[in-house]
Amino acid sequence: MKRLLFIGDVVGRAGCEFLADKLSGIKRENNIDITIVNGENSAQGNGITRGSADAIIRAGADIITTGNHAFRRKESMELFDEDYIVRPANYPEGGCVGSGVRILDMGAYSVAVINLMGTVYMDPLDNPFTKMDELLENIDTPNIFLDFHAEATSEKKAMGHYLTGKVSGMFGTHTHVQTADECILGGHTAYITDVGMVGPELSCLGVDSESAVNRLRFRMPVKFQEAEGACFLCGTIVEFNEKDGKSHKINRIIVR
Ligand SMILES: [Fe+2]
Ligand SMILES: [Fe+2]
């Protein structure tokens, strides 16, 4: 049995610092074998940079997933050559840097980490369901975990049911709000609609609430400020059998 920790979107410098402060303790206390962290908002001012990716890896992540803000920072394109970072796999073929799948070699077993983006209320990327079919044909480990970065709960639920028995786990990200629906689907697939975030808790998804309120209230362009105040960390821990890829247990965690 192995234990995998998945942590939701790390927001800004405060999120990176809180992750660095807490991650090694969480890993130790829970006997974690593999750690995946979503880093699409880890840079100051959004996106991901070499500096924020380094901070997440130094904190103890094995793989960084991303999402709709993956390519926000033009100066960071070469970062996607690194084998510890995944970007949504359903960007159109041919012109996109990086990879949507990474295989983690754990010695006696391996783990595939896939990143996909939803297309409901999001950018019109390739169909995530058919993309997933294609990807699964070419992966030869039973231990497959998906970060499905999507807005609509319906699309995430549908993907979870579609992948039941086909992957070890699906973690929803992007909304930054942890949902209370973690479960094991079909005695095989760990599932949660959204894992949540890492960053200032009293905020609008990590953004200073005054700037978020002003943008929505006045419909004028307002520069988002990073929120201040005490941080929290939201994640999930999955226990799976690395021989057959079946997950047995999923727990949510919130560390303050
Ligand atoms: Fe995010
Ligand atoms: Fe996002």
CSV table of C-alpha atoms and ligand atoms in Angstrom, one decimal:
chain,number,residue,atom,x,y,z
A,1,MET,CA,0.0,0.0,0.0
A,2,LYS,CA,1.3,3.5,-0.9
A,3,ARG,CA,0.1,6.9,0.2
A,4,LEU,CA,-0.2,9.9,-2.2
A,5,LEU,CA,-0.7,13.5,-1.1
A,6,PHE,CA,-2.3,15.9,-3.5
A,7,ILE,CA,-2.3,19.6,-2.6
A,8,GLY,CA,-4.5,22.2,-4.3
A,9,ASP,CA,-3.5,25.5,-6.0
A,10,VAL,CA,-0.7,27.2,-4.1
A,11,VAL,CA,-1.3,31.0,-4.3
A,12,GLY,CA,1.5,33.5,-4.4
A,13,ARG,CA,4.4,34.0,-2.1
A,14,ALA,CA,2.4,33.5,1.0
A,15,GLY,CA,1.2,30.2,-0.3
A,16,CYS,CA,4.7,29.0,-1.2
A,17,GLU,CA,6.0,30.0,2.2
A,18,PHE,CA,3.2,28.2,4.0
A,19,LEU,CA,3.7,25.1,1.9
A,20,ALA,CA,7.5,25.2,2.7
A,21,ASP,CA,6.6,25.5,6.4
A,22,LYS,CA,4.1,22.7,6.6
A,23,LEU,CA,4.8,20.1,3.9
A,24,SER,CA,7.6,18.1,5.4
A,25,GLY,CA,5.6,17.7,8.7
A,26,ILE,CA,2.5,16.5,6.8
A,27,LYS,CA,4.5,14.0,4.8
A,28,ARG,CA,6.2,12.6,7.9
A,29,GLU,CA,3.0,12.3,10.0
A,30,ASN,CA,1.1,10.6,7.2
A,31,ASN,CA,3.8,8.4,5.8
A,32,ILE,CA,3.5,10.0,2.3
A,33,ASP,CA,5.3,8.3,-0.6
A,34,ILE,CA,4.4,10.7,-3.4
A,35,THR,CA,3.4,14.4,-3.3
A,36,ILE,CA,1.7,16.3,-6.1
A,37,VAL,CA,1.1,20.0,-5.9
A,38,ASN,CA,-0.8,22.3,-8.2
A,39,GLY,CA,1.3,25.4,-8.8
A,40,GLU,CA,-0.6,27.3,-11.5
A,41,ASN,CA,-1.0,30.4,-9.2
A,42,SER,CA,2.3,30.1,-7.3
A,43,ALA,CA,4.1,33.1,-8.8
A,44,GLN,CA,3.5,36.6,-7.5
A,45,GLY,CA,0.9,38.1,-9.8
A,46,ASN,CA,-0.3,34.6,-11.0
A,47,GLY,CA,1.1,31.9,-13.2
A,48,ILE,CA,4.2,29.9,-12.4
A,49,THR,CA,7.9,30.9,-12.7
A,50,ARG,CA,11.2,29.2,-12.2
A,51,GLY,CA,11.4,30.7,-8.7
A,52,SER,CA,7.9,29.6,-7.6
A,53,ALA,CA,8.4,26.1,-9.1
A,54,ASP,CA,11.7,25.8,-7.3
A,55,ALA,CA,10.1,26.8,-4.0
A,56,ILE,CA,7.4,24.1,-4.5
A,57,ILE,CA,10.0,21.4,-5.3
A,58,ARG,CA,12.2,22.4,-2.4
A,59,ALA,CA,9.2,22.2,-0.1
A,60,GLY,CA,8.9,18.5,-1.0
A,61,ALA,CA,6.7,18.1,-4.1
A,62,ASP,CA,7.6,15.3,-6.6
A,63,ILE,CA,5.4,16.7,-9.4
A,64,ILE,CA,3.8,20.1,-10.1
A,65,THR,CA,0.5,20.3,-12.0
A,66,THR,CA,-0.9,23.4,-13.6
A,67,GLY,CA,-4.0,24.6,-15.3
A,68,ASN,CA,-5.4,27.6,-17.2
A,69,HIS,CA,-2.7,29.9,-15.8
A,70,ALA,CA,0.2,27.6,-16.8
A,71,PHE,CA,1.4,29.9,-19.6
A,72,ARG,CA,0.7,33.2,-18.0
A,73,ARG,CA,4.4,34.1,-17.7
A,74,LYS,CA,6.1,34.3,-21.1
A,75,GLU,CA,9.5,34.3,-19.4
A,76,SER,CA,8.9,30.8,-17.9
A,77,MET,CA,8.2,28.7,-21.1
A,78,GLU,CA,11.5,26.7,-20.7
A,79,LEU,CA,10.3,25.6,-17.2
A,80,PHE,CA,7.9,23.2,-19.0
A,81,ASP,CA,10.8,21.1,-20.3
A,82,GLU,CA,11.4,20.0,-16.7
A,83,ASP,CA,10.2,16.4,-16.1
A,84,TYR,CA,8.6,17.4,-12.7
A,85,ILE,CA,6.0,19.8,-14.3
A,86,VAL,CA,2.8,18.9,-16.2
A,87,ARG,CA,0.5,21.2,-18.1
A,88,PRO,CA,-3.0,20.4,-19.3
A,89,ALA,CA,-2.7,17.5,-21.8
A,90,ASN,CA,-5.6,18.7,-24.0
A,91,TYR,CA,-3.9,21.8,-25.5
A,92,PRO,CA,-3.9,21.3,-29.3
A,93,GLU,CA,-1.1,19.1,-30.6
A,94,GLY,CA,1.9,20.6,-32.4
A,95,GLY,CA,2.5,24.0,-30.9
A,96,CYS,CA,2.5,23.7,-27.1
A,97,VAL,CA,5.5,23.4,-24.9
A,98,GLY,CA,5.8,20.7,-22.2
A,99,SER,CA,3.9,17.6,-21.5
A,100,GLY,CA,0.5,16.6,-20.2
A,101,VAL,CA,1.7,13.3,-18.7
A,102,ARG,CA,4.7,12.5,-16.5
A,103,ILE,CA,5.7,9.1,-15.3
A,104,LEU,CA,7.3,9.0,-11.8
A,105,ASP,CA,9.7,6.1,-11.4
A,106,MET,CA,9.4,4.9,-7.8
A,107,GLY,CA,11.8,2.0,-8.2
A,108,ALA,CA,9.5,-1.1,-7.7
A,109,TYR,CA,6.5,0.7,-9.3
A,110,SER,CA,5.7,3.8,-11.3
A,111,VAL,CA,3.0,6.4,-11.2
A,112,ALA,CA,1.6,8.4,-14.1
A,113,VAL,CA,0.4,11.9,-13.4
A,114,ILE,CA,-1.9,13.5,-15.9
A,115,ASN,CA,-3.1,17.1,-16.0
A,116,LEU,CA,-6.3,18.0,-18.1
A,117,MET,CA,-8.4,21.1,-18.3
A,118,GLY,CA,-12.1,21.2,-18.4
A,119,THR,CA,-13.9,23.0,-21.2
A,120,VAL,CA,-17.1,24.1,-19.5
A,121,TYR,CA,-16.8,27.9,-18.8
A,122,MET,CA,-13.1,27.5,-19.6
A,123,ASP,CA,-10.8,27.9,-22.7
A,124,PRO,CA,-12.0,25.7,-25.6
A,125,LEU,CA,-9.2,23.1,-25.5
A,126,ASP,CA,-9.5,19.6,-27.0
A,127,ASN,CA,-12.2,17.4,-25.5
A,128,PRO,CA,-10.9,16.2,-22.2
A,129,PHE,CA,-12.8,12.9,-22.3
A,130,THR,CA,-11.5,11.8,-25.7
A,131,LYS,CA,-8.0,13.1,-24.8
A,132,MET,CA,-8.1,10.9,-21.7
A,133,ASP,CA,-9.0,7.9,-23.8
A,134,GLU,CA,-6.0,8.5,-26.0
A,135,LEU,CA,-3.7,8.9,-23.1
A,136,LEU,CA,-4.8,5.8,-21.3
A,137,GLU,CA,-4.0,3.7,-24.3
A,138,ASN,CA,-0.4,4.6,-24.0
A,139,ILE,CA,0.2,4.3,-20.2
A,140,ASP,CA,1.4,1.0,-18.9
A,141,THR,CA,1.2,1.5,-15.1
A,142,PRO,CA,-2.0,0.8,-13.2
A,143,ASN,CA,-1.2,3.8,-10.9
A,144,ILE,CA,-2.7,6.8,-12.7
A,145,PHE,CA,-3.6,10.1,-11.0
A,146,LEU,CA,-5.4,12.9,-12.8
A,147,ASP,CA,-5.5,16.6,-11.8
A,148,PHE,CA,-8.7,17.7,-13.6
A,149,HIS,CA,-8.5,21.5,-13.6
A,150,ALA,CA,-12.0,22.6,-14.3
A,151,GLU,CA,-14.7,25.1,-13.3
A,152,ALA,CA,-18.0,23.2,-13.5
A,153,THR,CA,-18.7,20.7,-10.8
A,154,SER,CA,-20.8,18.8,-13.3
A,155,GLU,CA,-17.9,18.3,-15.7
A,156,LYS,CA,-15.7,17.1,-12.8
A,157,LYS,CA,-18.3,14.7,-11.5
A,158,ALA,CA,-18.8,13.3,-15.0
A,159,MET,CA,-15.1,12.8,-15.5
A,160,GLY,CA,-14.8,11.0,-12.2
A,161,HIS,CA,-17.6,8.6,-13.2
A,162,TYR,CA,-16.2,8.2,-16.7
A,163,LEU,CA,-12.8,7.2,-15.2
A,164,THR,CA,-14.1,4.9,-12.5
A,165,GLY,CA,-12.0,1.7,-12.6
A,166,LYS,CA,-9.6,3.3,-15.2
A,167,VAL,CA,-7.5,5.5,-12.9
A,168,SER,CA,-6.4,5.4,-9.3
A,169,GLY,CA,-7.5,8.9,-8.5
A,170,MET,CA,-9.0,12.1,-9.9
A,171,PHE,CA,-8.5,15.4,-8.1
A,172,GLY,CA,-10.4,18.4,-9.2
A,173,THR,CA,-8.7,21.8,-9.0
A,174,HIS,CA,-9.2,25.4,-10.1
A,175,THR,CA,-12.0,26.6,-7.9
A,176,HIS,CA,-9.7,26.9,-4.8
A,177,VAL,CA,-12.6,25.8,-2.6
A,178,GLN,CA,-12.4,22.3,-1.0
A,179,THR,CA,-15.5,20.2,-1.6
A,180,ALA,CA,-16.7,17.6,1.0
A,181,ASP,CA,-17.5,14.8,-1.5
A,182,GLU,CA,-14.4,12.7,-1.4
A,183,CYS,CA,-15.1,9.1,-2.1
A,184,ILE,CA,-13.8,5.9,-3.7
A,185,LEU,CA,-15.7,5.2,-6.9
A,186,GLY,CA,-16.3,1.6,-7.9
A,187,GLY,CA,-13.9,0.3,-5.3
A,188,HIS,CA,-11.1,1.7,-7.3
A,189,THR,CA,-10.9,5.4,-8.1
A,190,ALA,CA,-10.4,8.0,-5.4
A,191,TYR,CA,-12.3,11.2,-6.3
A,192,ILE,CA,-12.9,14.7,-5.0
A,193,THR,CA,-14.5,17.5,-7.0
A,194,ASP,CA,-12.1,20.2,-5.7
A,195,VAL,CA,-9.1,19.8,-3.4
A,196,GLY,CA,-8.9,23.5,-2.4
A,197,MET,CA,-5.9,25.8,-2.2
A,198,VAL,CA,-2.9,27.0,-0.2
A,199,GLY,CA,-2.7,30.6,0.8
A,200,PRO,CA,-4.5,33.3,2.9
A,201,GLU,CA,-7.7,31.9,4.2
A,202,LEU,CA,-9.7,35.1,4.6
A,203,SER,CA,-9.6,36.1,0.9
A,204,CYS,CA,-11.4,35.5,-2.4
A,205,LEU,CA,-9.5,32.4,-3.6
A,206,GLY,CA,-6.2,33.9,-2.4
A,207,VAL,CA,-6.9,37.4,-3.8
A,208,ASP,CA,-7.3,40.4,-1.4
A,209,SER,CA,-11.1,40.5,-0.9
A,210,GLU,CA,-11.3,44.3,-1.3
A,211,SER,CA,-9.8,44.2,-4.8
A,212,ALA,CA,-12.0,41.2,-5.7
A,213,VAL,CA,-15.1,43.0,-4.5
A,214,ASN,CA,-14.3,46.2,-6.4
A,215,ARG,CA,-13.8,44.3,-9.6
A,216,LEU,CA,-17.1,42.6,-9.3
A,217,ARG,CA,-19.0,45.5,-7.9
A,218,PHE,CA,-17.9,48.2,-10.3
A,219,ARG,CA,-17.0,46.0,-13.3
A,220,MET,CA,-13.9,48.1,-13.8
A,221,PRO,CA,-10.4,46.7,-14.3
A,222,VAL,CA,-8.9,46.4,-10.9
A,223,LYS,CA,-5.5,45.0,-10.2
A,224,PHE,CA,-5.8,41.9,-8.0
A,225,GLN,CA,-3.6,42.2,-4.8
A,226,GLU,CA,-2.4,39.1,-3.0
A,227,ALA,CA,-4.3,38.8,0.3
A,228,GLU,CA,-2.6,39.0,3.6
A,229,GLY,CA,-3.3,37.1,6.9
A,230,ALA,CA,-3.1,33.6,8.2
A,231,CYS,CA,-2.8,30.9,5.6
A,232,PHE,CA,-4.3,27.4,5.3
A,233,LEU,CA,-3.4,24.4,3.2
A,234,CYS,CA,-6.0,22.1,1.6
A,235,GLY,CA,-5.2,18.7,0.3
A,236,THR,CA,-6.2,15.0,0.1
A,237,ILE,CA,-4.4,11.8,1.0
A,238,VAL,CA,-5.1,8.7,-1.0
A,239,GLU,CA,-4.0,5.2,0.0
A,240,PHE,CA,-3.6,2.9,-3.0
A,241,ASN,CA,-2.3,-0.6,-3.9
A,242,GLU,CA,0.6,0.0,-6.2
A,243,LYS,CA,0.2,-3.6,-7.6
A,244,ASP,CA,-3.2,-3.1,-9.1
A,245,GLY,CA,-3.7,0.7,-8.9
A,246,LYS,CA,-6.8,0.4,-6.8
A,247,SER,CA,-7.4,3.1,-4.2
A,248,HIS,CA,-8.8,2.1,-0.9
A,249,LYS,CA,-9.1,5.3,1.1
A,250,ILE,CA,-9.3,9.0,0.6
A,251,ASN,CA,-9.1,11.7,3.3
A,252,ARG,CA,-9.3,15.5,3.0
A,253,ILE,CA,-7.0,17.6,5.1
A,254,ILE,CA,-7.0,21.2,6.0
A,255,VAL,CA,-3.9,22.5,7.9
A,256,ARG,CA,-4.0,26.0,9.5
B,1,FE,FE,-5.9,28.2,-9.5
B,2,FE,FE,-7.2,27.7,-12.6
